[in-house]
Every structure is written in C-alpha cells, then in structure tokens.
Tab-separated table of C-alpha atoms in Angstrom:
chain	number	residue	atom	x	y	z
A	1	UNK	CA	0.000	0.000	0.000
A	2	UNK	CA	1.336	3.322	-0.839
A	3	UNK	CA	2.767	5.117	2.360
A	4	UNK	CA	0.398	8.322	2.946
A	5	UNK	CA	2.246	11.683	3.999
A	6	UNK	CA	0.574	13.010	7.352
A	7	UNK	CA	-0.142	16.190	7.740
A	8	UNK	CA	-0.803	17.339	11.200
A	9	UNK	CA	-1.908	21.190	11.500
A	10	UNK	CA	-3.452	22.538	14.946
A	11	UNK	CA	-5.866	25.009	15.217
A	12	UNK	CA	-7.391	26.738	17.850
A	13	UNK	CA	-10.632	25.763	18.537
A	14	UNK	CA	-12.347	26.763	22.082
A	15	UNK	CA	-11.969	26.693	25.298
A	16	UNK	CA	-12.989	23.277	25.808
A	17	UNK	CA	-11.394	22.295	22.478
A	18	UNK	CA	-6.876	22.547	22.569
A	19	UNK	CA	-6.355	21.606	19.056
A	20	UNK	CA	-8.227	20.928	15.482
A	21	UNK	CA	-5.871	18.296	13.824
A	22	UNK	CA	-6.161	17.113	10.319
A	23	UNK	CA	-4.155	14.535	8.652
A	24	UNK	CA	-3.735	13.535	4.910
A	25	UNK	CA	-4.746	9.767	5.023
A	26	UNK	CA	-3.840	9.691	1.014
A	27	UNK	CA	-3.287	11.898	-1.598
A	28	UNK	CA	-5.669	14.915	-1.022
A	29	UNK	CA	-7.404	13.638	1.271
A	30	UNK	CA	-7.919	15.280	4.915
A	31	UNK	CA	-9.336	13.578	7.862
A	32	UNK	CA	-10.015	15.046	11.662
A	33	UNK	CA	-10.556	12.181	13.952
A	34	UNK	CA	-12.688	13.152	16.512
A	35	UNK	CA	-13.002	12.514	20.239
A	36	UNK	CA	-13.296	8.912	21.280
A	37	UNK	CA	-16.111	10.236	23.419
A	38	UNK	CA	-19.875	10.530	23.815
A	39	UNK	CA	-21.264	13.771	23.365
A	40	UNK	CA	-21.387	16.155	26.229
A	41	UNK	CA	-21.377	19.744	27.571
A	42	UNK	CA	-17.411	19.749	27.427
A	43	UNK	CA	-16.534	18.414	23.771
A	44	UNK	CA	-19.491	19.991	22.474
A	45	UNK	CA	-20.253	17.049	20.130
A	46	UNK	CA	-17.158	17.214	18.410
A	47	UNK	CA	-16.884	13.892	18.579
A	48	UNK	CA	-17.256	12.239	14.854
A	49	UNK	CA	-14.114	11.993	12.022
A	50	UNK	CA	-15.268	14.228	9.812
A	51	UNK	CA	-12.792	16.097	6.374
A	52	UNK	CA	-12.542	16.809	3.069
A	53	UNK	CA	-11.695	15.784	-0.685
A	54	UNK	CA	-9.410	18.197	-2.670
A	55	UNK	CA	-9.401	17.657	-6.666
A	56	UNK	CA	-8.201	20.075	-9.174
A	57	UNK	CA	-11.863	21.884	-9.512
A	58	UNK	CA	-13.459	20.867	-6.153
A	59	UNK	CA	-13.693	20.614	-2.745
A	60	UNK	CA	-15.903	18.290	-1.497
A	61	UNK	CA	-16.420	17.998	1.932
A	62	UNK	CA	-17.020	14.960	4.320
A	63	UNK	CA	-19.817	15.817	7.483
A	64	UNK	CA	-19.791	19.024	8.840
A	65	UNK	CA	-19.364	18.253	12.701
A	66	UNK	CA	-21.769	18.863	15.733
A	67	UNK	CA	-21.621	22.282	15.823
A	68	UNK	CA	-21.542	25.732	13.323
A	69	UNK	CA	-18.297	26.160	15.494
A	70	UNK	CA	-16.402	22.877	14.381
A	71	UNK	CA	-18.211	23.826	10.626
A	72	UNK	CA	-16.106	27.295	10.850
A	73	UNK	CA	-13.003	25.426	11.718
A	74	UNK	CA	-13.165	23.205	9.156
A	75	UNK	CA	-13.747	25.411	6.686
A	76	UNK	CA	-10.906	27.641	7.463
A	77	UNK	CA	-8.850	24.567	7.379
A	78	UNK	CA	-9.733	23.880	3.597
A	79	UNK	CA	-8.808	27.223	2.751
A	80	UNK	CA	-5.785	27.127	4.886
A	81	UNK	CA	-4.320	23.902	2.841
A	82	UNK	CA	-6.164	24.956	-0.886
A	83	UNK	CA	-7.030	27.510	-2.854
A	84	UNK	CA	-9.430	25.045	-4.586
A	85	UNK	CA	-13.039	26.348	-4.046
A	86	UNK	CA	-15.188	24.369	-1.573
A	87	UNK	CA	-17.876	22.573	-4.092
A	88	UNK	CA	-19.833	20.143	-2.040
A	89	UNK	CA	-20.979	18.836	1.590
A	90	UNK	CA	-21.836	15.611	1.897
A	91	UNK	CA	-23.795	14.402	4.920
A	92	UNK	CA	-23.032	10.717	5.324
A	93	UNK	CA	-26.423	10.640	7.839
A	94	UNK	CA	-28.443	12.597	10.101
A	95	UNK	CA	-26.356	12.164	13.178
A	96	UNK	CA	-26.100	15.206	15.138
A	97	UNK	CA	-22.437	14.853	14.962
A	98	UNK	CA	-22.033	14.955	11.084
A	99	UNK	CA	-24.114	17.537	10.227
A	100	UNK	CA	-24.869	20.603	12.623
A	101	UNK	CA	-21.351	22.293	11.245
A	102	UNK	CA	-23.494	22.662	7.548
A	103	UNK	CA	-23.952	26.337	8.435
A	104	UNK	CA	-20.834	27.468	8.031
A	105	UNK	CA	-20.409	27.003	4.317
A	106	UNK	CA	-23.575	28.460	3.433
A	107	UNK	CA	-22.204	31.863	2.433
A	108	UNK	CA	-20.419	29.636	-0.533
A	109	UNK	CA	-21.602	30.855	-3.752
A	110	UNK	CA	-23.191	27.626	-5.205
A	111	UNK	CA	-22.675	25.502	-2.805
A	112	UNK	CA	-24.636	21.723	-2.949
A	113	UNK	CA	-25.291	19.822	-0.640
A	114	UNK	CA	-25.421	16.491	-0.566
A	115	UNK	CA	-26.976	12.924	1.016
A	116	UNK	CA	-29.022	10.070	0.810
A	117	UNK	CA	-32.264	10.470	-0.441
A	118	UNK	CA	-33.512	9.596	2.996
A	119	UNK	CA	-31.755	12.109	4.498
A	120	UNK	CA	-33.577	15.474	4.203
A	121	UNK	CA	-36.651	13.416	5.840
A	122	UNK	CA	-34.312	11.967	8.648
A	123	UNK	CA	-33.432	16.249	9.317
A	124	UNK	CA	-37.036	17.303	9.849
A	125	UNK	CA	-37.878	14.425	12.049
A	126	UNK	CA	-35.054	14.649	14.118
A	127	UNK	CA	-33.961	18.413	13.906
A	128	UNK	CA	-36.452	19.519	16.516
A	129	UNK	CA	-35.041	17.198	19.152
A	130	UNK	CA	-31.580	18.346	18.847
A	131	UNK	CA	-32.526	21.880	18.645
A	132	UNK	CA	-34.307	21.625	21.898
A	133	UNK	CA	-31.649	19.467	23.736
A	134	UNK	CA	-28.649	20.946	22.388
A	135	UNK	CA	-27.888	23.568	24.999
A	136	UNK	CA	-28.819	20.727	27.942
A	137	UNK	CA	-26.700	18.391	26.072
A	138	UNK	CA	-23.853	19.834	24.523
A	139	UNK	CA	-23.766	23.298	25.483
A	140	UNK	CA	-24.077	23.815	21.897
A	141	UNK	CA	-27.405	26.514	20.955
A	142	UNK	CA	-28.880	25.631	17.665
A	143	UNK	CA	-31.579	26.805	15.602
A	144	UNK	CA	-33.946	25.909	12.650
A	145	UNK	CA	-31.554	27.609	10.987
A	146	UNK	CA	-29.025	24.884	11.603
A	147	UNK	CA	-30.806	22.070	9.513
A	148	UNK	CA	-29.861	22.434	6.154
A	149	UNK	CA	-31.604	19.611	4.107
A	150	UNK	CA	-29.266	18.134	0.629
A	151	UNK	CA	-30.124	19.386	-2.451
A	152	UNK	CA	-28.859	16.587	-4.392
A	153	UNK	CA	-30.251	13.428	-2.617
A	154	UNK	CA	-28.710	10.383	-3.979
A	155	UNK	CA	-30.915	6.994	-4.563
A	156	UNK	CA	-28.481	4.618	-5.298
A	157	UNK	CA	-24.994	5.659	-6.869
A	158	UNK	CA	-23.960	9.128	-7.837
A	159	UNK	CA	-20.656	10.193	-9.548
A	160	UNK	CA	-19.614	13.269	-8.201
A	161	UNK	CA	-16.529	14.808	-10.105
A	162	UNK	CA	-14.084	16.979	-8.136
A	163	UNK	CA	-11.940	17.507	-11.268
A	164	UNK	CA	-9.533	14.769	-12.363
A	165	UNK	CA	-10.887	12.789	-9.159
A	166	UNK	CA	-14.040	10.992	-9.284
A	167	UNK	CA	-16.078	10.376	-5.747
A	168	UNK	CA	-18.650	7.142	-6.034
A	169	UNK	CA	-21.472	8.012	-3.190
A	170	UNK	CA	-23.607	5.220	-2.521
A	171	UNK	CA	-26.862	4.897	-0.587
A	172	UNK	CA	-27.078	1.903	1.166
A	173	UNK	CA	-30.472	0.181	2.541
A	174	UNK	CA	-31.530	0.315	6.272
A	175	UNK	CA	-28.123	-0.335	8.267
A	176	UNK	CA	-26.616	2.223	10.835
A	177	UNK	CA	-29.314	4.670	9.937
A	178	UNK	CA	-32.472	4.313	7.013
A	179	UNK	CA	-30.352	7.395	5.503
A	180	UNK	CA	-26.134	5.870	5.387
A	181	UNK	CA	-24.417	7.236	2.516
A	182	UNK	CA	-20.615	5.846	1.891
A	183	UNK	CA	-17.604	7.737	-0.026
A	184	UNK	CA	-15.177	6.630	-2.466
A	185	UNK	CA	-12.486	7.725	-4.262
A	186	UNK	CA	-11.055	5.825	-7.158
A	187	UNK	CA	-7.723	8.010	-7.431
A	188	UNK	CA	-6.543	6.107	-3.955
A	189	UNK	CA	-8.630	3.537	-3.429
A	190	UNK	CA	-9.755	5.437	-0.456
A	191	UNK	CA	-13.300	4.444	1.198
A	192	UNK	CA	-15.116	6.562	3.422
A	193	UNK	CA	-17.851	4.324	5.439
A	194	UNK	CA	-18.814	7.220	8.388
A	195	UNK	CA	-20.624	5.826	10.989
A	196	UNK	CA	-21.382	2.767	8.716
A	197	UNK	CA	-18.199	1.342	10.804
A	198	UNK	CA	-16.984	2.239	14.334
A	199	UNK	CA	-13.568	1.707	15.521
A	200	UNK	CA	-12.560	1.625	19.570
A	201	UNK	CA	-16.189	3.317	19.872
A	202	UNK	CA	-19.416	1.872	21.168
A	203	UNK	CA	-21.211	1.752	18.025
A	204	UNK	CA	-24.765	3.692	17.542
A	205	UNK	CA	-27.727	1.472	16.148
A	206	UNK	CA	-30.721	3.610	14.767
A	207	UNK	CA	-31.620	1.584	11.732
A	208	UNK	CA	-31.577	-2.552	11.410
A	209	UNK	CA	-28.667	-4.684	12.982
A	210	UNK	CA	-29.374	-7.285	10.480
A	211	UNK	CA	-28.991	-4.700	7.444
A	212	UNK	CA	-25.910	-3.277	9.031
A	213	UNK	CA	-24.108	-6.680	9.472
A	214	UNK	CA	-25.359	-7.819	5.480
A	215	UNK	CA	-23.832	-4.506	4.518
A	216	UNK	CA	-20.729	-4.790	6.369
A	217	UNK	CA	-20.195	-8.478	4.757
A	218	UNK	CA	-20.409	-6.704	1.291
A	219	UNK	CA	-17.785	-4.390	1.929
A	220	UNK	CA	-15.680	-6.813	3.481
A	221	UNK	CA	-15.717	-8.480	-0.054
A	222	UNK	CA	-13.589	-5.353	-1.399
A	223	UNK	CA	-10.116	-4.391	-0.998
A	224	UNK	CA	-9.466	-1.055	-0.216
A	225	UNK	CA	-6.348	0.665	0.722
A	226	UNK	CA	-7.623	3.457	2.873
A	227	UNK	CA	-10.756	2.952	5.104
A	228	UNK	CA	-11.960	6.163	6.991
A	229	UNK	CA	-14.525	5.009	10.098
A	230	UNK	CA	-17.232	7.763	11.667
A	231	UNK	CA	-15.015	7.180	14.967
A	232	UNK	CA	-12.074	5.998	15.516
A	233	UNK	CA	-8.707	5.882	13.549
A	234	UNK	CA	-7.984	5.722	10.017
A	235	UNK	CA	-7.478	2.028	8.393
A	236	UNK	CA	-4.489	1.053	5.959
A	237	UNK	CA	-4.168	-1.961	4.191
C-alpha cells in the first residue's frame, strides 16, 4: 500500500477544544478524527471523524461536525491547505455529529449539498429534538436555521466529479441509519464508510442490525487501501 504523507496542523478551537488536527490519510485527502467520546457539555459534540476531498476543480467535503463552530473550523482549514473552491458537503447521515457544522459554508456561492435520499426526511424528524436538547446536552445553541436539508439526494450511486478525481457516493439500505451514505475515491482507493463502521467506539444502532451486518459483509468483499470510520482511527491496508 502506498505510504500516505501526514499532515498534522493545529488550530485553535475553544476553550474546551486545545487543538483541530487534520491529517492527509492519502493523496488529497484530509481527515479530523474526533473525540473517542460521547457527546457532552465539554466536547461539544465534536466527537465524529469528519474532512474533506481536494481535486483540481473541487472541494468536497465529508460531514460538517456537531456544531456551526467545528463547521467554521473546518472550513478555514480547507482554505488554509487549498485555494481550490469548496464545491460540495456531503452528509453521510443525520447524526447530530455529522451535520450541525453545515452552516458554516452556506455563504459559498453555489454551494450543494449532498446525502441520501432519505436524508432530508431523517433532518425534519429529528432536527427539533436536537434543537431543543442541544444547549442541555452539549452546550451547543442551535436553531432551525441549523438544519440544512441536501439538495442533491442520492438513490443509489452518484458520480460526483471533483476535477480529475471521481467520488462514487452510494446509498445503502436500512443499516446504521435508514439514511447511510458511503464515499469513495477511485484516485486512492480510499473508502469513506462514516458511521457505517466504528472503531474503539461503542457503536450507535438507529436503523436494522441485520442490514448493518449484510452490509458490512459486502464491503468486506472489497479491498481497499484506505478505510476512513465515523469514529475511531484511520485504516491502511
């Protein structure tokens, strides 16, 4: 397997937060692992490995984080490491942790967003829950304003092009979540499951056990040299 070059920056963050590290897993592309944690007052759901996807046109990026705070970090990051203008945002599922940081790139001319077509239903059931428990739970104040619904919903498999550096998205049946969408990149080989696998983290059932373990025996079919989890570190073949 080709050796990836890691690229650690650190950013500030908050108070609660020391350091915003991202690390180039393979050739343009940028992972933050999050906290190994369960979301709480003090890491204000910033808890879920979330990123980006540079190509010669686009940017696409990878979940959002819990928060419009962790959104504006990210985002700064991207334009920290590439001039390359921010195309996409792809929610990989409705978790509060992936998507709550969607905010932040609204002021993007064009910007798309993107995820399964499941997903914007998943946001309006859900979104009034964590808007009414985020300040109890994660000290974290969110509005209507904060769900942002995709406006490319994918049904089965969508090929997104970033500019010499096609993305496969596919949405998978009834697994972690009714709304899982997966990454990858054919330039490296490089799959990004989300929370469709947990590593060294209690993992988070809201969708079928039996789906998620039929899916997981599909994937573990393919060879991949790069597998990014929702939590936990980074896989190499």
């Amino acid at each position: 397997m080709r050796i990836a070059l890691l690229i650690i920056l650190s950013f500030c963050f908050s108070p609660a937060q020391a350091v915003f590290n991202i690390k180039q897993v393979a050739q343009g592309i940028y992972v933050h692992q999050g906290l190994i944690e369960l979301p709480d007052v003090h890491n204000h759901d910033a808890i879920a490995n979330i990123g980006f996807i540079v190509g010669k046109s686009c940017v696409a990026v990878i979940d959002s984080g819990g928060s419009p705070e962790q959104g504006r970090l990210l985002k700064k990051t991207v334009e920290k490491i590439t001039s390359v203008p921010i195309c996409y945002v792809i929610n990989t599922h409705v978790h509060s942790d992936h998507i709550f940081g969607n905010r932040a790139f609204n002021n993007i001319n064009n910007i798309k967003y993107i995820g399964h077509e499941k997903l914007s239903r998943a946001m309006s059931a859900r979104g009034p829950f964590y808007i009414a428990r985020s300040e109890e739970q994660v000290a974290v104040k969110l509005t209507e304003k904060d769900i942002i619904p995709p406006t490319i919903a994918v049904k089965n498999n969508y090929k997104l092009d970033l500019g010499g550096r096609v993305l496969i998205l596919k949405a998978h049946p009834t697994a972690h979540t009714d709304n899982d969408l997966s990454v990858f990149d054919k330039k490296t080989n490089t799959m990004w499951l989300s929370d469709l696998l947990f590593i060294g983290h209690l993992p988070v059932l809201d969708g079928s056990l039996q789906g998620w373990l039929q899916e997981i025996r599909k994937l573990e079919k393919r060879q991949f040299d790069v597998v990014i989890p929702g939590h936990g570190p980074i896989v190499r073949d």
